[in-house]
Short mmCIF file of C-alpha atoms and ligand atoms in Angstrom, two decimals:
data_model
loop_
_atom_site.label_atom_id
_atom_site.label_comp_id
_atom_site.label_asym_id
_atom_site.label_seq_id
_atom_site.Cartn_x
_atom_site.Cartn_y
_atom_site.Cartn_z
CA MET A 1 -15.37 5.36 13.35
CA SER A 2 -13.34 5.45 10.07
CA ALA A 3 -10.40 2.95 9.24
CA LYS A 4 -8.23 5.88 9.64
CA ALA A 5 -8.92 5.59 12.83
CA TYR A 6 -6.73 2.61 13.44
CA LEU A 7 -4.16 3.77 11.88
CA SER A 8 -0.76 4.94 13.92
CA VAL A 9 1.82 5.97 11.29
CA SER A 10 4.92 6.84 12.50
CA GLY A 11 6.73 10.85 12.80
CA ASP A 12 9.35 11.05 9.89
CA VAL A 13 6.46 8.95 7.51
CA LYS A 14 3.74 11.65 8.57
CA ALA A 15 5.61 14.66 7.85
CA ALA A 16 7.36 13.39 4.41
CA LEU A 17 3.71 12.64 3.50
CA ALA A 18 2.55 16.45 4.62
CA ALA A 19 5.18 18.26 3.45
CA GLY A 20 4.25 15.71 -0.60
CA LYS A 21 8.06 14.20 0.02
CA PRO A 22 8.59 10.34 -1.79
CA VAL A 23 7.64 8.05 1.39
CA VAL A 24 8.12 3.46 0.16
CA ALA A 25 5.70 1.36 1.47
CA LEU A 26 7.36 -2.27 2.10
CA GLU A 27 5.54 -5.47 3.15
CA SER A 28 5.89 -6.89 6.51
CA THR A 29 5.03 -11.38 5.39
CA ILE A 30 8.02 -11.18 3.92
CA ILE A 31 10.43 -10.52 7.93
CA THR A 32 7.37 -13.02 9.09
CA HIS A 33 7.15 -15.74 6.79
CA GLY A 34 9.29 -14.98 4.09
CA MET A 35 12.24 -15.06 5.90
CA PRO A 36 14.11 -16.87 8.55
CA TYR A 37 15.85 -15.10 11.07
CA PRO A 38 17.65 -13.47 11.09
CA GLN A 39 18.70 -12.98 7.72
CA ASN A 40 15.00 -11.00 7.54
CA LEU A 41 15.91 -8.65 9.84
CA SER A 42 18.88 -7.05 8.29
CA MET A 43 16.97 -7.22 5.17
CA ALA A 44 14.03 -5.54 6.42
CA GLN A 45 17.27 -2.65 8.19
CA GLU A 46 18.88 -2.99 4.58
CA VAL A 47 15.66 -2.38 2.75
CA GLU A 48 14.49 0.42 4.82
CA ALA A 49 18.40 2.52 4.27
CA LEU A 50 18.58 2.15 0.68
CA VAL A 51 15.33 3.23 0.73
CA ARG A 52 16.15 6.27 2.52
CA ALA A 53 19.95 6.28 0.21
CA HIS A 54 17.50 6.85 -2.48
CA GLY A 55 16.10 10.09 -0.75
CA ALA A 56 12.51 9.18 0.23
CA VAL A 57 10.65 7.82 3.08
CA PRO A 58 10.52 4.59 3.90
CA ALA A 59 7.32 2.63 5.79
CA THR A 60 7.24 -0.52 6.84
CA ILE A 61 3.81 -1.26 7.78
CA ALA A 62 2.29 -4.66 9.79
CA ILE A 63 -0.44 -5.25 12.28
CA MET A 64 0.70 -4.88 15.75
CA ASP A 65 -0.78 -4.28 19.33
CA GLY A 66 -4.12 -3.63 17.04
CA ARG A 67 -2.61 -0.63 15.20
CA LEU A 68 -2.65 -0.30 11.42
CA CYS A 69 1.38 0.23 12.22
CA VAL A 70 2.78 2.58 8.83
CA GLY A 71 6.49 3.40 10.13
CA VAL A 72 7.73 0.36 12.58
CA SER A 73 10.79 0.64 13.60
CA GLY A 74 13.80 -0.40 15.85
CA GLU A 75 12.04 -3.03 18.35
CA ASP A 76 9.43 -3.33 16.83
CA LEU A 77 11.29 -4.77 13.57
CA GLN A 78 13.23 -6.86 15.80
CA ARG A 79 9.43 -8.61 17.37
CA LEU A 80 8.45 -9.19 14.00
CA ALA A 81 11.71 -11.12 12.72
CA GLU A 82 11.82 -12.98 15.75
CA GLU A 83 7.88 -13.86 16.18
CA GLY A 84 8.42 -15.58 12.48
CA HIS A 85 6.27 -18.16 11.36
CA LYS A 86 4.28 -17.81 14.74
CA ALA A 87 3.20 -13.95 13.45
CA ALA A 88 0.19 -14.54 11.69
CA LYS A 89 -0.19 -13.85 7.68
CA ALA A 90 -2.67 -11.12 7.26
CA SER A 91 -4.35 -11.12 3.81
CA ARG A 92 -7.86 -8.85 3.45
CA ARG A 93 -10.10 -11.45 4.89
CA ASP A 94 -8.19 -11.01 8.11
CA MET A 95 -7.10 -7.57 9.13
CA ALA A 96 -10.85 -6.82 11.44
CA ALA A 97 -10.03 -10.16 13.24
CA LEU A 98 -6.92 -9.39 13.93
CA LEU A 99 -7.61 -5.97 14.79
CA ALA A 100 -9.97 -6.65 17.57
CA SER A 101 -8.07 -9.75 19.01
CA GLY A 102 -4.38 -7.83 19.10
CA VAL A 103 -2.49 -9.89 17.31
CA MET A 104 1.21 -9.49 15.71
CA ALA A 105 1.15 -10.16 11.11
CA GLY A 106 2.87 -9.50 9.18
CA THR A 107 0.76 -7.94 6.03
CA THR A 108 0.42 -9.68 2.80
CA VAL A 109 1.24 -7.93 -0.44
CA ALA A 110 -2.92 -6.84 -0.12
CA THR A 111 -2.83 -5.85 3.08
CA THR A 112 -0.24 -4.21 2.66
CA MET A 113 -1.01 -2.07 -0.18
CA GLN A 114 -4.59 -1.39 1.55
CA ILE A 115 -3.29 -0.11 5.24
CA ALA A 116 -0.16 2.07 2.43
CA ALA A 117 -3.08 3.87 0.62
CA LEU A 118 -5.26 4.74 3.71
CA ALA A 119 -1.99 6.86 4.97
CA GLY A 120 -1.77 8.34 1.82
CA ILE A 121 1.12 6.81 0.31
CA ARG A 122 1.11 5.58 -3.34
CA ILE A 123 4.71 3.48 -3.70
CA PHE A 124 4.95 0.09 -2.38
CA ALA A 125 8.13 -2.29 -2.86
CA THR A 126 8.42 -5.95 -2.59
CA GLY A 127 9.15 -9.00 -3.63
CA GLY A 128 7.25 -10.76 -5.67
CA ILE A 129 3.50 -10.47 -5.97
CA GLY A 130 1.13 -13.51 -4.80
CA GLY A 131 -0.61 -14.69 -7.88
CA VAL A 132 -2.24 -17.96 -9.63
CA HIS A 133 -0.84 -21.44 -8.06
CA ARG A 134 0.00 -24.00 -10.72
CA GLY A 135 -3.33 -26.66 -10.85
CA ALA A 136 -5.60 -23.76 -9.94
CA GLU A 137 -7.97 -24.87 -11.48
CA ASP A 138 -8.50 -27.52 -9.35
CA SER A 139 -7.27 -25.12 -5.62
CA PHE A 140 -8.66 -22.26 -6.66
CA ASP A 141 -5.77 -20.25 -4.65
CA ILE A 142 -5.37 -17.12 -6.30
CA SER A 143 -3.55 -14.26 -4.16
CA ALA A 144 -5.74 -11.46 -3.31
CA ASP A 145 -2.72 -9.66 -3.98
CA LEU A 146 -4.21 -10.33 -8.00
CA GLU A 147 -7.84 -8.78 -7.00
CA GLU A 148 -6.31 -5.88 -4.28
CA LEU A 149 -4.21 -4.61 -7.19
CA GLY A 150 -7.56 -4.35 -9.39
CA ARG A 151 -8.91 -1.48 -6.93
CA THR A 152 -6.31 -0.24 -4.64
CA PRO A 153 -4.50 2.66 -6.19
CA VAL A 154 -0.85 1.71 -5.38
CA ALA A 155 2.05 1.00 -7.13
CA VAL A 156 3.59 -2.45 -6.43
CA VAL A 157 7.64 -3.00 -7.06
CA CYS A 158 8.18 -6.47 -7.74
CA ALA A 159 10.60 -9.09 -8.79
CA GLY A 160 7.29 -10.01 -10.82
CA ALA A 161 5.82 -13.87 -9.39
CA LYS A 162 7.91 -16.38 -8.02
CA SER A 163 7.92 -19.48 -10.93
CA ILE A 164 6.08 -21.11 -7.97
CA LEU A 165 2.74 -20.09 -9.54
CA ASP A 166 0.72 -20.39 -12.26
CA ILE A 167 2.75 -17.19 -14.66
CA ALA A 168 0.21 -17.35 -17.54
CA LYS A 169 -2.47 -17.42 -15.65
CA THR A 170 -1.53 -14.43 -13.44
CA LEU A 171 -1.02 -12.70 -16.31
CA GLU A 172 -4.74 -13.30 -17.82
CA VAL A 173 -5.82 -12.25 -14.27
CA LEU A 174 -3.94 -9.03 -14.07
CA GLU A 175 -5.26 -8.30 -16.98
CA THR A 176 -8.94 -9.11 -15.70
CA ASN A 177 -8.73 -7.24 -12.87
CA GLY A 178 -8.12 -3.86 -15.81
CA VAL A 179 -3.92 -3.76 -14.13
CA PRO A 180 -1.23 -2.15 -16.04
CA VAL A 181 2.24 -4.29 -15.94
CA LEU A 182 5.10 -2.42 -16.89
CA GLY A 183 8.17 -4.44 -17.24
CA PHE A 184 11.29 -1.76 -16.25
CA GLY A 185 13.79 -1.98 -18.17
CA THR A 186 12.32 -5.05 -19.63
CA ASP A 187 10.01 -6.13 -22.54
CA ASP A 188 10.06 -9.97 -20.63
CA PHE A 189 7.75 -10.66 -17.41
CA PRO A 190 10.23 -11.72 -14.65
CA ALA A 191 10.30 -14.78 -12.27
CA PHE A 192 11.74 -13.56 -9.13
CA TRP A 193 14.84 -15.84 -8.77
CA ALA A 194 15.37 -15.66 -13.11
CA ARG A 195 15.26 -12.32 -14.74
CA THR A 196 13.05 -14.15 -17.94
CA SER A 197 9.25 -16.16 -17.94
CA GLY A 198 8.62 -16.15 -21.50
CA PHE A 199 5.87 -13.79 -21.46
CA LYS A 200 5.55 -10.29 -22.16
CA VAL A 201 4.54 -7.26 -19.31
CA ASP A 202 1.89 -5.11 -21.65
CA GLN A 203 4.64 -2.36 -21.58
CA ARG A 204 8.01 -1.72 -21.18
CA LEU A 205 9.36 1.83 -19.42
CA ASP A 206 12.82 2.79 -18.73
CA THR A 207 13.18 5.02 -16.45
CA ALA A 208 11.84 6.24 -12.95
CA ALA A 209 10.65 9.25 -14.57
CA ASP A 210 8.34 8.12 -17.57
CA VAL A 211 7.14 5.41 -14.84
CA ALA A 212 6.00 7.76 -12.33
CA LYS A 213 4.50 10.34 -15.45
CA LEU A 214 2.30 6.56 -15.74
CA LEU A 215 1.29 6.82 -12.21
CA ALA A 216 -0.24 10.38 -11.92
CA ILE A 217 -1.92 9.62 -15.52
CA GLN A 218 -3.41 6.76 -13.49
CA SER A 219 -4.34 8.10 -9.88
CA ASP A 220 -6.02 11.16 -12.00
CA LEU A 221 -8.08 8.61 -13.35
CA ASN A 222 -9.11 6.93 -10.68
CA MET A 223 -7.73 3.43 -11.49
CA GLY A 224 -6.59 0.92 -9.41
CA GLY A 225 -3.37 -0.91 -8.94
CA VAL A 226 -0.19 -0.69 -10.70
CA LEU A 227 2.32 -3.24 -11.69
CA ILE A 228 6.56 -2.35 -11.96
CA ALA A 229 8.46 -5.66 -12.82
CA ASN A 230 11.99 -5.22 -12.46
CA PRO A 231 14.62 -7.73 -12.72
CA ILE A 232 17.01 -9.98 -10.61
CA PRO A 233 20.36 -7.63 -10.46
CA GLU A 234 22.18 -10.56 -13.30
CA SER A 235 24.46 -10.91 -10.84
CA ASP A 236 22.00 -12.77 -8.23
CA ALA A 237 20.03 -14.63 -11.29
CA TRP A 238 19.19 -18.04 -11.21
CA GLU A 239 18.56 -19.89 -14.81
CA ALA A 240 14.89 -20.53 -15.22
CA SER A 241 15.72 -23.85 -16.31
CA ALA A 242 17.90 -24.78 -12.90
CA ILE A 243 15.68 -23.47 -10.46
CA GLU A 244 12.72 -25.69 -11.65
CA GLY A 245 13.75 -29.12 -10.47
CA PHE A 246 13.80 -27.35 -7.11
CA ILE A 247 10.01 -25.73 -7.75
CA ALA A 248 9.01 -29.08 -8.79
CA GLN A 249 10.31 -30.83 -5.91
CA ALA A 250 9.11 -28.54 -3.64
CA LEU A 251 5.64 -28.61 -5.23
CA ALA A 252 5.40 -32.09 -4.96
CA ASP A 253 6.15 -31.95 -1.21
CA ALA A 254 3.67 -29.90 -0.43
CA GLU A 255 1.54 -31.71 -2.55
CA ALA A 256 2.96 -35.30 -0.22
CA GLN A 257 2.14 -33.26 3.28
CA GLY A 258 -1.14 -31.89 2.29
CA ILE A 259 -0.12 -27.95 2.73
CA LYS A 260 -3.30 -25.99 2.17
CA GLY A 261 -4.58 -22.07 1.53
CA LYS A 262 -1.99 -19.90 2.95
CA ALA A 263 0.33 -21.68 4.32
CA THR A 264 1.65 -22.60 0.44
CA THR A 265 3.88 -19.50 -0.12
CA PRO A 266 5.28 -19.67 3.65
CA PHE A 267 6.14 -23.58 2.88
CA LEU A 268 7.08 -23.11 -0.76
CA LEU A 269 9.74 -20.78 -0.05
CA GLN A 270 11.21 -22.42 2.82
CA ARG A 271 11.20 -26.11 1.31
CA ILE A 272 13.45 -23.68 -1.87
CA PHE A 273 15.49 -22.38 0.39
CA GLU A 274 16.32 -25.73 1.80
CA LEU A 275 16.77 -27.72 -1.37
CA THR A 276 18.62 -25.02 -3.08
CA GLY A 277 21.67 -24.43 0.43
CA GLY A 278 20.11 -21.17 1.38
CA LYS A 279 21.09 -19.89 -2.12
CA SER A 280 17.30 -18.59 -2.89
CA LEU A 281 17.35 -16.47 -0.59
CA GLU A 282 20.50 -14.62 -0.61
CA SER A 283 19.07 -14.33 -4.28
CA ASN A 284 15.77 -13.53 -2.24
CA ILE A 285 17.24 -10.35 -0.18
CA ALA A 286 18.98 -9.27 -2.91
CA LEU A 287 16.17 -8.86 -6.05
CA VAL A 288 13.89 -7.10 -3.14
CA LYS A 289 16.55 -4.34 -2.45
CA ASN A 290 17.42 -3.57 -5.45
CA ASN A 291 12.98 -3.70 -6.03
CA ALA A 292 13.43 -1.32 -2.94
CA LYS A 293 15.83 1.16 -5.17
CA VAL A 294 14.06 1.27 -7.96
CA ALA A 295 10.35 2.36 -5.83
CA ALA A 296 12.77 5.20 -4.21
CA GLN A 297 13.53 6.37 -7.61
CA ILE A 298 10.15 6.29 -9.16
CA ALA A 299 8.85 7.81 -5.56
CA VAL A 300 11.37 10.33 -5.72
CA ALA A 301 10.18 11.26 -9.76
CA LEU A 302 6.67 11.41 -9.19
CA SER A 303 6.89 13.98 -5.91
CA SER A 304 8.74 15.84 -8.07
CA GLN A 305 6.01 16.35 -10.90
CA LEU A 306 3.43 16.08 -8.53
CA ALA A 307 4.90 19.09 -6.93
CA SER A 308 5.50 20.70 -10.25
CA ARG A 309 2.38 20.86 -11.26
CA PRO A 310 0.06 23.76 -12.18
CA ALA A 311 -2.15 24.47 -8.46
N1 PSU B 1 7.87 -12.00 -2.23
C1 PSU B 1 8.53 -12.61 -1.59
N2 PSU B 1 8.59 -13.05 0.09
C2 PSU B 1 6.95 -13.76 -0.18
C3 PSU B 1 5.78 -12.95 -0.28
C4 PSU B 1 6.19 -12.47 -1.48
O1 PSU B 1 9.90 -12.63 -1.19
O2 PSU B 1 6.98 -14.43 1.88
C5 PSU B 1 5.07 -12.95 0.66
C6 PSU B 1 4.19 -11.70 -0.21
O3 PSU B 1 3.60 -10.96 1.31
C7 PSU B 1 2.99 -12.17 -0.74
C8 PSU B 1 2.49 -13.04 -0.41
O4 PSU B 1 1.78 -11.21 -0.89
O5 PSU B 1 4.02 -13.82 0.05
C9 PSU B 1 1.91 -13.79 -0.85
O6 PSU B 1 1.18 -14.67 0.05
P1 PSU B 1 -0.30 -16.03 -0.77
O7 PSU B 1 0.22 -16.48 -2.26
O8 PSU B 1 -0.38 -16.69 -0.15
O9 PSU B 1 -1.30 -15.00 -1.41
MN1 MN B 2 -3.83 -18.44 -1.51
#
């Protein structure tokens, strides 16, 4: 059987893809492991509505009932949101096991990219990518997202990388993996809750049409993913110095409790949520929505550019 035999694509996503209409993939680890219930459910619904409002079809991706599901909605979205941390967190290495067992899983950036590419979706919106963890020189904890970006031809719109990570090392690995890092309207690589990190992006582009032009060429070259870094809206942004104390506390707590491996990112997000009295979650939701909007605009620009190419 081919990998595509495991795909279950919803009717509206299938129709849009067949017609060359814009589609935006959305991940589900952010639903199961990134946010508490019920805010995770309302976020997922609002993000889908925003993608539609900007002219594209949303395709939330998850692994459910032994299938690679593309275009999860309604009841299934509710199931994922309620399952929360009881669901699995699907990274690349977990896929076969999850399909074999039928266990429900939120897909990370890495697996969402894989499944999106399999379905023929080119644009994907998330919150922040995984990266090189602080202390990686000892722990070797480097997110599979960085490897996947190097090899899978999907453009990922994110708000940069969370400052719980080592951003300098994350950017170095992205360079090694051959991933173009574009700043959408910014020269500075954003740091999730903060608009800047002090590190430069590879290239700044200011319009969706300019990004789409680059993506079409990247695809012609048969190359891998592209990272589009879109800063959190000013109204919801933190000063880097204001969030750093909470990050340091969350990291210290993770260390004290011996949190390791795939539990690390969900633990840190949850701790920062508690330490900020829920404010980090409001910012997280705002930046995901902003990424969904920009991803839809890029998807619309890309499908119109591809449609106007000579056959
Ligand atoms: N961004 C968010 N919330 C999240 C994540 C990203 O706003 O929960 C998830 C993504 O699915 C990303 C994962 O792929 O965290 C990274 O996990 P790890 O560091 O274990 O690779
Ligand atoms: Mn990791």
